[in-house]
Structures are given as C-alpha cells and as structure tokens.
Tab-separated table of C-alpha atoms and ligand atoms in Angstrom:
chain	number	residue	atom	x	y	z
A	6	MET	CA	-0.017	-0.022	-0.013
A	7	GLN	CA	1.146	3.524	-0.795
A	8	LYS	CA	2.640	5.531	2.103
A	9	ARG	CA	0.402	8.141	3.608
A	10	ILE	CA	2.240	11.475	3.929
A	11	VAL	CA	1.052	14.451	5.945
A	12	ILE	CA	2.818	17.789	5.600
A	13	VAL	CA	2.334	20.325	8.394
A	14	GLY	CA	2.364	23.835	6.859
A	15	ALA	CA	1.355	25.010	3.389
A	16	GLY	CA	4.029	27.685	3.036
A	17	PRO	CA	6.205	27.653	-0.098
A	18	ILE	CA	8.422	24.810	1.096
A	19	GLY	CA	5.587	22.544	2.266
A	20	CYS	CA	3.764	23.126	-1.027
A	21	TYR	CA	6.893	22.559	-3.093
A	22	THR	CA	7.597	19.262	-1.283
A	23	ALA	CA	3.993	18.243	-1.905
A	24	GLN	CA	4.177	19.101	-5.621
A	25	LEU	CA	7.260	16.893	-5.984
A	26	LEU	CA	5.772	14.053	-4.028
A	27	LYS	CA	2.645	14.294	-6.167
A	28	ALA	CA	4.792	14.150	-9.304
A	29	TYR	CA	6.422	10.994	-7.858
A	30	GLY	CA	3.006	9.331	-7.467
A	31	PHE	CA	2.152	10.041	-3.799
A	32	GLN	CA	-0.957	11.784	-2.540
A	33	PRO	CA	0.324	14.075	0.187
A	34	LEU	CA	-2.103	15.914	2.475
A	35	LEU	CA	-1.185	19.344	3.843
A	36	ILE	CA	-2.552	20.843	7.028
A	37	GLU	CA	-2.531	24.631	7.270
A	38	GLU	CA	-3.679	26.786	10.195
A	39	HIS	CA	-4.733	29.715	8.079
A	40	ASN	CA	-7.713	29.838	5.700
A	41	GLU	CA	-5.644	30.418	2.568
A	42	VAL	CA	-2.121	30.010	1.227
A	43	GLY	CA	0.205	33.011	0.993
A	44	ARG	CA	-1.228	35.180	3.764
A	45	PRO	CA	-0.196	36.647	6.073
A	46	ILE	CA	2.985	37.594	4.247
A	47	HIS	CA	6.220	37.665	6.172
A	48	CYS	CA	8.891	38.055	3.509
A	49	THR	CA	10.552	40.733	1.376
A	50	GLY	CA	10.202	38.585	-1.677
A	51	LEU	CA	13.701	38.887	-2.995
A	52	VAL	CA	14.821	35.663	-4.562
A	53	GLY	CA	17.875	34.725	-6.614
A	54	ASN	CA	17.423	33.859	-10.291
A	55	LYS	CA	18.178	30.163	-9.680
A	56	VAL	CA	14.751	29.744	-8.076
A	57	PHE	CA	13.218	29.930	-11.543
A	58	THR	CA	15.662	27.710	-13.401
A	59	LYS	CA	15.751	24.001	-14.170
A	60	GLU	CA	17.939	23.546	-11.136
A	61	MET	CA	14.598	23.005	-9.418
A	62	PRO	CA	13.135	19.626	-10.355
A	63	PHE	CA	9.615	21.061	-10.277
A	64	VAL	CA	10.019	24.163	-12.431
A	65	ILE	CA	8.388	27.212	-10.794
A	66	SER	CA	6.250	29.618	-12.836
A	67	ARG	CA	7.758	33.114	-13.307
A	68	SER	CA	4.406	34.868	-13.161
A	69	SER	CA	4.965	36.087	-9.605
A	70	ILE	CA	8.011	38.189	-10.693
A	71	ILE	CA	7.309	41.898	-10.467
A	72	ASN	CA	10.768	43.433	-10.749
A	73	THR	CA	14.228	42.414	-11.939
A	74	ILE	CA	17.290	43.217	-9.828
A	75	ASN	CA	20.643	43.914	-11.566
A	76	GLY	CA	22.870	44.446	-8.489
A	77	ALA	CA	23.198	46.069	-5.142
A	78	ILE	CA	24.534	49.203	-3.488
A	79	ILE	CA	26.275	48.588	-0.167
A	80	HIS	CA	26.285	51.564	2.198
A	81	TYR	CA	28.330	52.183	5.304
A	82	ASP	CA	28.763	55.484	7.118
A	83	ASN	CA	28.293	57.861	4.127
A	84	GLN	CA	30.334	55.646	1.772
A	85	HIS	CA	28.983	53.173	-0.727
A	86	PHE	CA	29.887	50.964	-3.584
A	87	THR	CA	27.897	49.248	-6.288
A	88	ILE	CA	27.973	45.610	-7.353
A	89	GLU	CA	26.510	45.042	-10.791
A	90	ARG	CA	25.177	41.680	-11.895
A	91	GLU	CA	22.557	41.430	-14.544
A	92	ARG	CA	19.327	39.581	-13.532
A	93	VAL	CA	20.918	38.396	-10.281
A	94	ALA	CA	17.580	38.360	-8.453
A	95	TYR	CA	13.879	39.049	-8.725
A	96	VAL	CA	11.342	40.793	-6.598
A	97	ILE	CA	8.321	38.600	-6.352
A	98	ASP	CA	4.724	38.868	-5.271
A	99	ARG	CA	5.111	36.409	-2.465
A	100	GLU	CA	1.380	35.744	-2.115
A	101	ARG	CA	1.113	34.827	-5.775
A	102	PHE	CA	4.321	32.727	-5.586
A	103	ASP	CA	2.933	30.672	-2.699
A	104	LYS	CA	-0.550	30.367	-4.203
A	105	GLU	CA	0.899	29.047	-7.512
A	106	LEU	CA	2.961	26.489	-5.650
A	107	SER	CA	-0.183	25.262	-3.949
A	108	ASP	CA	-2.104	24.765	-7.173
A	109	GLY	CA	-3.910	21.423	-7.228
A	110	LEU	CA	-2.776	20.303	-3.810
A	111	ASN	CA	-4.895	18.658	-1.187
A	112	ILE	CA	-4.876	21.126	1.730
A	113	LEU	CA	-6.914	21.093	4.985
A	114	PHE	CA	-7.229	24.780	5.849
A	115	GLN	CA	-7.929	26.125	9.344
A	116	HIS	CA	-6.445	23.012	10.889
A	117	VAL	CA	-3.892	23.726	13.599
A	118	PHE	CA	-1.331	21.006	14.200
A	119	LEU	CA	-1.162	20.141	17.917
A	120	GLY	CA	0.984	17.032	18.242
A	121	VAL	CA	1.964	13.553	17.033
A	122	GLU	CA	1.900	10.238	18.709
A	123	LYS	CA	3.469	7.001	17.532
A	124	PHE	CA	0.850	4.507	16.435
A	125	ASP	CA	1.643	1.168	14.894
A	126	SER	CA	4.177	1.748	12.098
A	127	GLY	CA	3.160	5.392	11.686
A	128	TYR	CA	1.756	8.378	13.574
A	129	ILE	CA	-1.540	9.795	14.779
A	130	ILE	CA	-1.506	13.531	14.101
A	131	GLU	CA	-3.634	15.640	16.344
A	132	THR	CA	-5.102	18.867	15.036
A	133	ASP	CA	-7.617	21.224	16.650
A	134	LYS	CA	-10.314	19.676	14.408
A	135	ASN	CA	-9.511	15.956	14.043
A	136	GLU	CA	-6.999	13.160	14.093
A	137	LEU	CA	-5.184	11.938	10.992
A	138	PHE	CA	-2.930	8.936	10.344
A	139	ALA	CA	0.333	9.101	8.466
A	140	ASP	CA	3.260	6.835	7.728
A	141	ILE	CA	5.485	9.870	7.216
A	142	VAL	CA	5.044	13.310	8.818
A	143	ILE	CA	6.829	16.337	7.332
A	144	GLY	CA	7.227	19.478	9.396
A	145	ALA	CA	7.189	22.454	7.003
A	146	ASP	CA	5.669	24.648	9.697
A	147	GLY	CA	8.150	27.545	9.590
A	148	ALA	CA	10.564	29.173	11.987
A	149	ASN	CA	8.415	28.484	15.067
A	150	SER	CA	8.005	24.835	14.065
A	151	SER	CA	6.071	22.801	16.641
A	152	LEU	CA	7.364	19.611	15.079
A	153	ARG	CA	10.963	20.704	15.514
A	154	LYS	CA	10.345	21.313	19.155
A	155	LEU	CA	8.957	17.764	19.428
A	156	VAL	CA	11.878	15.983	17.742
A	157	ASN	CA	14.810	18.253	18.520
A	158	HIS	CA	16.500	19.747	21.520
A	159	GLU	CA	16.928	23.270	20.235
A	160	ASN	CA	19.975	24.283	22.212
A	161	ASN	CA	21.849	25.807	19.229
A	162	ILE	CA	19.031	27.732	17.486
A	163	ARG	CA	18.712	31.493	17.757
A	164	TYR	CA	15.643	33.478	16.857
A	165	PHE	CA	15.397	36.979	15.385
A	166	GLY	CA	12.432	39.179	14.534
A	167	GLY	CA	11.849	40.832	11.197
A	168	ILE	CA	9.844	43.871	10.218
A	169	GLN	CA	9.073	45.258	6.822
A	170	LEU	CA	7.228	48.216	5.409
A	171	ARG	CA	5.895	48.689	1.902
A	172	LEU	CA	6.268	52.430	1.456
A	173	GLN	CA	4.896	54.721	-1.205
A	174	VAL	CA	8.250	56.261	-2.177
A	175	LYS	CA	9.957	56.512	-5.566
A	176	PRO	CA	12.980	54.177	-5.402
A	177	ARG	CA	16.347	55.868	-5.922
A	178	TYR	CA	17.361	52.906	-8.116
A	179	LYS	CA	14.694	50.886	-9.845
A	180	ASP	CA	16.843	47.782	-10.404
A	181	LEU	CA	19.296	47.860	-7.501
A	182	VAL	CA	18.769	46.676	-3.924
A	183	GLU	CA	20.270	49.014	-1.339
A	184	VAL	CA	21.869	47.426	1.700
A	185	TYR	CA	22.870	49.520	4.719
A	186	LEU	CA	25.397	48.050	7.145
A	187	LYS	CA	24.291	49.567	10.378
A	188	LYS	CA	24.815	47.607	13.512
A	189	PRO	CA	23.328	45.649	15.203
A	190	SER	CA	22.119	44.279	11.887
A	191	PHE	CA	21.573	45.613	8.386
A	192	PHE	CA	18.692	47.272	6.488
A	193	TRP	CA	17.439	46.723	2.956
A	194	ILE	CA	15.609	48.893	0.485
A	195	VAL	CA	14.127	46.822	-2.327
A	196	PRO	CA	12.496	48.555	-5.305
A	197	GLU	CA	9.135	47.004	-6.016
A	198	ALA	CA	7.625	49.381	-8.579
A	199	GLU	CA	7.888	52.960	-9.886
A	200	ASP	CA	6.621	54.356	-6.570
A	201	ILE	CA	6.893	51.540	-4.039
A	202	VAL	CA	9.823	50.241	-1.996
A	203	ARG	CA	10.108	47.458	0.542
A	204	ILE	CA	12.207	48.527	3.572
A	205	GLY	CA	13.027	46.259	6.446
A	206	THR	CA	15.422	44.646	8.861
A	207	ILE	CA	15.841	41.512	10.920
A	208	SER	CA	17.427	41.865	14.357
A	209	GLU	CA	16.739	41.418	18.034
A	210	ASN	CA	14.755	44.696	18.208
A	211	PRO	CA	13.624	45.157	14.619
A	212	TYR	CA	10.848	47.678	15.223
A	213	GLN	CA	13.058	50.180	17.120
A	214	ASP	CA	15.954	49.605	14.755
A	215	LEU	CA	13.823	50.314	11.705
A	216	GLN	CA	12.321	53.492	13.194
A	217	LYS	CA	15.816	54.754	13.927
A	218	PHE	CA	16.995	53.910	10.425
A	219	LEU	CA	14.082	55.767	8.794
A	220	ARG	CA	14.758	58.835	10.936
A	221	GLU	CA	18.494	58.794	10.236
A	222	GLU	CA	18.088	58.328	6.506
A	223	LYS	CA	15.170	60.802	6.401
A	224	ILE	CA	12.966	58.294	4.582
A	225	LYS	CA	9.293	59.277	4.606
A	226	GLY	CA	6.330	57.928	2.723
A	227	LYS	CA	2.859	56.497	3.127
A	228	ILE	CA	2.901	53.012	4.654
A	229	ILE	CA	0.941	50.763	2.328
A	230	GLU	CA	1.570	47.593	4.307
A	231	LYS	CA	3.494	46.576	7.381
A	232	PHE	CA	4.351	43.092	8.613
A	233	GLY	CA	6.592	41.154	10.891
A	234	GLY	CA	7.976	37.674	11.052
A	235	ARG	CA	10.491	35.476	12.760
A	236	VAL	CA	13.544	33.584	11.543
A	237	ALA	CA	15.420	30.733	13.206
A	238	LEU	CA	19.155	30.405	12.663
A	239	GLY	CA	21.427	27.528	13.430
A	240	ILE	CA	22.286	24.033	12.345
A	241	CYS	CA	19.239	21.980	13.137
A	242	LYS	CA	20.488	18.736	14.649
A	243	ASN	CA	18.061	15.980	13.685
A	244	THR	CA	15.949	16.706	10.680
A	245	VAL	CA	14.804	13.073	10.350
A	246	THR	CA	13.712	11.018	13.269
A	247	ASP	CA	11.837	7.795	12.723
A	248	ASN	CA	9.715	8.929	9.682
A	249	ILE	CA	9.314	12.479	10.858
A	250	ALA	CA	11.275	14.986	8.748
A	251	LEU	CA	11.737	18.753	8.867
A	252	VAL	CA	12.184	21.058	5.918
A	253	GLY	CA	12.416	24.800	5.097
A	254	ASP	CA	12.462	27.264	8.013
A	255	ALA	CA	11.411	24.436	10.282
A	256	ALA	CA	14.874	22.937	9.657
A	257	CYS	CA	16.639	26.355	9.753
A	258	GLN	CA	17.541	26.009	6.044
A	259	MET	CA	18.307	29.689	5.691
A	260	LYS	CA	21.215	31.904	4.667
A	261	PRO	CA	22.326	33.494	7.967
A	262	LEU	CA	23.789	36.641	6.289
A	263	SER	CA	20.744	37.668	4.289
A	264	PHE	CA	17.997	35.676	6.023
A	265	GLY	CA	16.851	34.343	2.653
A	266	GLY	CA	15.174	30.983	3.138
A	267	ILE	CA	13.317	30.215	-0.041
A	268	TYR	CA	16.177	28.897	-2.193
A	269	PHE	CA	17.720	26.659	0.538
A	270	GLY	CA	14.256	25.429	1.520
A	271	LEU	CA	13.453	24.497	-2.114
A	272	LYS	CA	16.750	22.723	-2.518
A	273	ALA	CA	16.227	20.695	0.633
A	274	ALA	CA	12.600	19.967	-0.340
A	275	SER	CA	13.859	18.481	-3.564
A	276	LEU	CA	16.224	16.187	-1.647
A	277	LEU	CA	13.551	15.234	0.882
A	278	ALA	CA	11.017	14.294	-1.822
A	279	SER	CA	13.588	12.199	-3.721
A	280	CYS	CA	14.635	10.406	-0.484
A	281	ILE	CA	10.967	9.475	0.114
A	282	ARG	CA	10.551	8.367	-3.491
A	283	ASP	CA	13.646	6.172	-3.242
A	284	ASN	CA	12.662	4.768	0.166
A	285	ARG	CA	15.762	6.193	1.855
A	286	LEU	CA	14.309	8.857	4.143
A	287	GLY	CA	17.019	8.170	6.708
A	288	ASP	CA	19.587	9.674	4.333
A	289	TYR	CA	17.886	13.058	4.054
A	290	ASP	CA	19.614	14.753	6.999
A	291	LEU	CA	23.042	13.843	5.667
A	292	LEU	CA	22.198	14.773	2.043
A	293	TRP	CA	20.848	18.291	2.666
A	294	LYS	CA	23.697	19.053	5.107
A	295	GLU	CA	26.237	17.893	2.477
A	296	ASP	CA	24.691	20.481	0.170
A	297	LEU	CA	23.864	23.408	2.484
A	298	ALA	CA	25.433	23.069	5.949
A	299	PHE	CA	28.804	24.477	4.872
A	300	GLU	CA	27.110	27.669	3.669
A	301	ILE	CA	25.052	27.954	6.819
A	302	LYS	CA	28.104	27.417	9.100
A	303	ILE	CA	30.220	30.027	7.276
A	304	GLY	CA	27.268	32.445	7.334
A	305	LEU	CA	26.828	31.958	11.066
A	306	LYS	CA	30.522	32.544	11.712
A	307	VAL	CA	30.654	35.729	9.586
A	308	LYS	CA	27.468	36.966	11.318
A	309	GLU	CA	29.147	36.400	14.673
A	310	ILE	CA	32.234	38.299	13.594
A	311	TYR	CA	30.075	41.159	12.278
A	312	SER	CA	28.270	41.396	15.593
A	313	ARG	CA	31.616	41.799	17.384
A	314	LEU	CA	33.140	44.457	15.089
A	315	ASN	CA	33.630	47.931	16.575
A	316	PRO	CA	33.041	50.896	14.218
A	317	LYS	CA	36.709	51.167	13.341
A	318	GLU	CA	36.969	47.496	12.441
A	319	LEU	CA	33.735	47.628	10.475
A	320	LYS	CA	35.129	50.554	8.513
A	321	THR	CA	38.231	48.520	7.666
A	322	VAL	CA	36.140	45.533	6.600
A	323	PHE	CA	33.904	47.782	4.446
A	324	SER	CA	36.957	49.297	2.711
A	325	LEU	CA	38.222	45.825	2.037
A	326	LEU	CA	34.852	44.792	0.544
A	327	LYS	CA	34.926	47.924	-1.604
A	328	LYS	CA	38.346	46.956	-2.959
A	329	GLN	CA	37.046	43.475	-3.697
A	330	LYS	CA	34.151	44.760	-5.846
A	331	ALA	CA	35.527	42.951	-8.914
A	332	VAL	CA	35.849	39.653	-7.037
A	333	ILE	CA	32.298	40.005	-5.723
A	334	GLU	CA	31.002	40.842	-9.207
A	335	ASN	CA	32.832	37.985	-10.921
A	336	LYS	CA	32.685	35.211	-8.312
A	337	GLY	CA	29.774	36.242	-6.091
A	338	ASP	CA	26.740	34.012	-5.958
A	339	PHE	CA	23.431	35.319	-4.615
A	340	GLU	CA	22.754	32.011	-2.917
A	341	ASN	CA	26.205	30.814	-1.817
A	342	HIS	CA	27.920	33.479	0.278
A	343	GLY	CA	30.352	31.015	1.851
A	344	ARG	CA	32.074	30.261	-1.443
A	345	LEU	CA	32.459	33.972	-2.181
A	346	ILE	CA	33.987	34.532	1.255
A	347	LEU	CA	36.518	31.744	0.593
A	348	GLU	CA	37.368	33.362	-2.786
A	349	MET	CA	37.938	36.736	-1.025
A	350	ILE	CA	40.140	35.141	1.602
A	351	LYS	CA	42.440	34.037	-1.196
A	352	GLU	CA	42.975	37.654	-2.274
A	353	PRO	CA	46.274	39.228	-1.024
A	354	ALA	CA	44.352	42.367	0.115
A	355	PHE	CA	42.685	40.201	2.746
A	356	TYR	CA	45.948	39.098	4.404
A	357	SER	CA	46.378	42.575	6.033
A	358	VAL	CA	43.161	42.180	8.067
A	359	LEU	CA	43.391	38.450	8.739
A	360	GLY	CA	45.212	38.975	12.076
A	361	ASP	CA	42.567	41.507	13.187
A	362	ILE	CA	39.733	39.097	12.319
A	363	LEU	CA	41.385	36.261	14.267
A	364	LYS	CA	41.718	38.609	17.261
A	365	ILE	CA	38.005	39.527	17.001
A	366	LEU	CA	37.111	35.836	16.916
A	367	PHE	CA	39.041	35.007	20.031
A	368	ARG	CA	38.315	38.097	22.132
A	369	GLY	CA	34.562	37.409	22.673
A	370	THR	CA	31.838	40.027	22.605
B	1	FAD	C1	10.923	39.974	7.425
B	1	FAD	C2	11.313	38.780	6.629
B	1	FAD	C3	11.792	38.957	5.300
B	1	FAD	C4	12.200	37.844	4.547
B	1	FAD	N1	12.633	38.069	3.263
B	1	FAD	C5	13.039	37.007	2.524
B	1	FAD	C6	13.450	37.213	1.187
B	1	FAD	O1	13.422	38.317	0.665
B	1	FAD	N2	13.847	36.127	0.459
B	1	FAD	C7	13.840	34.857	1.007
B	1	FAD	O2	14.276	33.877	0.321
B	1	FAD	N3	13.438	34.646	2.264
B	1	FAD	C8	13.025	35.694	3.051
B	1	FAD	N4	12.557	35.462	4.299
B	1	FAD	C9	12.466	34.078	4.803
B	1	FAD	C10	11.285	33.407	4.098
B	1	FAD	O3	10.076	34.076	4.395
B	1	FAD	C11	11.152	31.934	4.635
B	1	FAD	O4	12.422	31.333	4.475
B	1	FAD	C12	10.133	31.119	3.913
B	1	FAD	O5	8.820	31.644	4.081
B	1	FAD	C13	10.156	29.716	4.418
B	1	FAD	O6	9.096	28.962	3.936
B	1	FAD	P1	8.483	27.735	4.758
B	1	FAD	O7	7.453	27.136	3.900
B	1	FAD	O8	9.597	26.894	5.303
B	1	FAD	O9	7.853	28.417	6.073
B	1	FAD	P2	6.658	29.488	6.160
B	1	FAD	O10	6.615	30.370	4.988
B	1	FAD	O11	6.782	30.091	7.502
B	1	FAD	O12	5.342	28.576	6.119
B	1	FAD	C14	4.973	27.757	7.193
B	1	FAD	C15	3.499	27.455	7.124
B	1	FAD	O13	3.130	26.615	8.193
B	1	FAD	C16	1.926	27.035	8.749
B	1	FAD	N5	1.929	26.599	10.141
B	1	FAD	C17	2.770	26.914	11.155
B	1	FAD	N6	2.459	26.314	12.285
B	1	FAD	C18	1.389	25.522	12.009
B	1	FAD	C19	0.567	24.675	12.803
B	1	FAD	N7	0.824	24.417	14.124
B	1	FAD	N8	-0.510	24.051	12.227
B	1	FAD	C20	-0.783	24.272	10.898
B	1	FAD	N9	-0.057	25.111	10.100
B	1	FAD	C21	1.014	25.721	10.644
B	1	FAD	C22	1.992	28.539	8.649
B	1	FAD	O14	0.728	29.157	8.656
B	1	FAD	C23	2.621	28.708	7.254
B	1	FAD	O15	1.685	28.737	6.225
B	1	FAD	C24	12.143	36.535	5.119
B	1	FAD	C25	11.691	36.375	6.414
B	1	FAD	C26	11.294	37.489	7.167
B	1	FAD	C27	10.826	37.271	8.581
C-alpha cells in the first residue's frame, strides 16, 4: 500500500515538497492553520534567479516576478559601492508565488497541528479539528515549528524578529537593492515598482531599529503595508527522526547573512522528496547538510564576527569589501555566500586584516 504522507504547513516549502511528491506518485495531504495560502506575508520577496531555473526539479512559474534586480549598493557610514550583476535576483509577489505553488494540492485549511503520537508503524496527528494517520510526517511549519520542538533539542538555535514596510516612495534605483550596514544588523531597500519600495530589517529589536533607520536616512512615505515575522538560525540537529522529517524554515535551512530561506528550502525539499521516493528517508539529513550546511556554518561565523566588530573595524572591513568589488561581481553568488567569502580570503588584500579578524574571533563580545 502507498505511504500516507502528511505535511504540516502550506508555506512555499511545504507546497513545493508536496508538488514533487505528487509528481512521484504520492498523494500528500497538507494541514494549514490559516484559511488560505500566502497570507499573512512575512517576506521581502527577493529571490535569486536560480529559483526559476531548471535547477529546481519542479520548475516554478515566473508569473509572480514583479521586478528584476541587476545588482546592489552597499552603504556604510556615508560611503557606498555598487555591485553590478545582470538579472541576479527578482522581486516577487510572495502571495502569488505561494498560491501558484499550492495549485492542485490537497490542503486542509484552518487546521492547527497540535501534536503527534506514535501509532503502529506510523503516527496519529492531532489537530484542533480531528486526528489523522500518516506513515510519514513532514514538518514544514516555519521558523516556530512545533514539530521541530517535538523531535529536537533546540539548544543551538537563535531566533530573530523581522519587520518590513511597503512604502509609497519613488525608489532611488529601480533595479538595485540598497543594503545599509548599520549595526546591530543591516537594512534593505528593495525597489518593487515605480513608486513603491520594501524597507526592512531583521534583528533582536527590529521595530526600534527600523524606526531609527528611517529617521537617520530621512525616509518618509505613506505606509501601504506593514508586517513582521520570525527567523530561526542555526544548524538543526536531527531533521529526520523515525519517519518525521523537517524542511524549510522548520529545519533552519536559511542563509544567515541575508535571512533568505526560499532557495535553501526549495533545494532541501527536492532532496527530501527524492529520499521518500527512493525509500531512503534516513539519508535526508546527511544529504541536505552535504549540500547546504557548509554555507550555513560560514554564514553563522561571519554573522558572529560582524556582531563583534567595533566601528573602526567595520570601517576597515567595508573598505576591504569595496576593494574586492571585482571579485564580488565575478565570483559572487546570490545563494552561496560562503564560497564567495573563501574566494575573497584568497585575495592578497585580505591578508592585512586576517590577524585582526582572528583577534576579534578570540576576544569574545
Ligand atoms: C521579514 C522577513 C523577510 C524575509 N525576506 C526574505 C526574502 O526576501 N527572500 C527569502 O528567500 N526569504 C526571506 N525570508 C524568509 C522566508 O520568508 C522563509 O524562509 C520562507 O517563508 C520559508 O518557507 P516555509 O514554507 O519553510 O515556512 P513558512 O513560509 O513560515 O510557512 C509555514 C506554514 O506553516 C503554517 N503553520 C505553522 N504552524 C502551524 C501549525 N501548528 N498548524 C498548521 N499550520 C502551521 C503557517 O501558517 C505557514 O503557512 C524573510 C523572512 C522574514 C521574517
């Protein structure tokens, strides 16, 4: 008999996993606490171009794309430099993106997952409305994943809050993302349309940080939409335990430097679905970590160094980045920051600050 698969969470990664499983002949059932897919939104909607390529086994429609990004401007303390890369990323309508991924799927809306209990060779899943049976349970229930809390001891996971405004303001650059390095975190301005930008940050106090940023940069405009969200960073220890698997934000499959989670989540979802198809679910944890854990670990380390830099050190690092503009343009990858960092370390200009960075690493906060 075919395996019964229940996916908790009809976000983009739960839906993508379900589409692949469907294509492989399964009939997955999703449970979703909200009454529709794609809302509430908690994302800037900036995704690298690879999301829409054949790298993804289930090719994703481009109809949610609303703007094309050809590079970024990095700001620090009244200085800036520009990185130009044609069609490096897209601004998407996240609601539409999610809704399209959910097309044709079997979703139980307004069902809140409450818990799982081992039963026979599978699990009884308890929701606020009913009980369901599954041979395999997939937790795609986001950064606050209840399933992760059930199967993992989360001692190495850190949470941050995000806030974003859609403002009625003419973007200074219609095809460039602006990034402001301002501790404790960073801020982004993403051009959405002729007269709309998406401005936000993710940090420990995002609301206060964003207010301060808007004041300092004298950015004013009518707020069209405002939302928050949470991200979970770390290396999630067990992402498969006895036919329960975690994927997407639930498994912390996110780039720690930019907080982008869609690409890593889609990549891991592809591996998860193929492991289920090939009857080797136990290999999933190892496989996705082979692919993504290196990037996550380097991102976490660089994030830690960034948090410890004093203004003088940050200025030095910024000047170094500015000098490495060509390396970033030629070897940078929107999705794989770790590889770019390794390339930059090979550059002679980096040797002069290597000692300082080692000192920062060892001196603590
Ligand atoms: C402010 C902000 C900006 C971001 N910007 C970007 C960006 O520009 N680019 C990018 O790639 N990533 C971005 N991210 C991250 C991105 O939003 C996530 O990585 C992505 O949404 C992960 O998808 P997911 O399906 O794993 O989880 P989610 O999108 O969180 O979906 C989880 C689903 O599970 C449901 N659910 C949760 N608990 C239960 C329960 N108990 N019962 C039933 N259903 C449940 C939820 O309702 C939701 O539908 C941003 C995040 C934040 C906070």
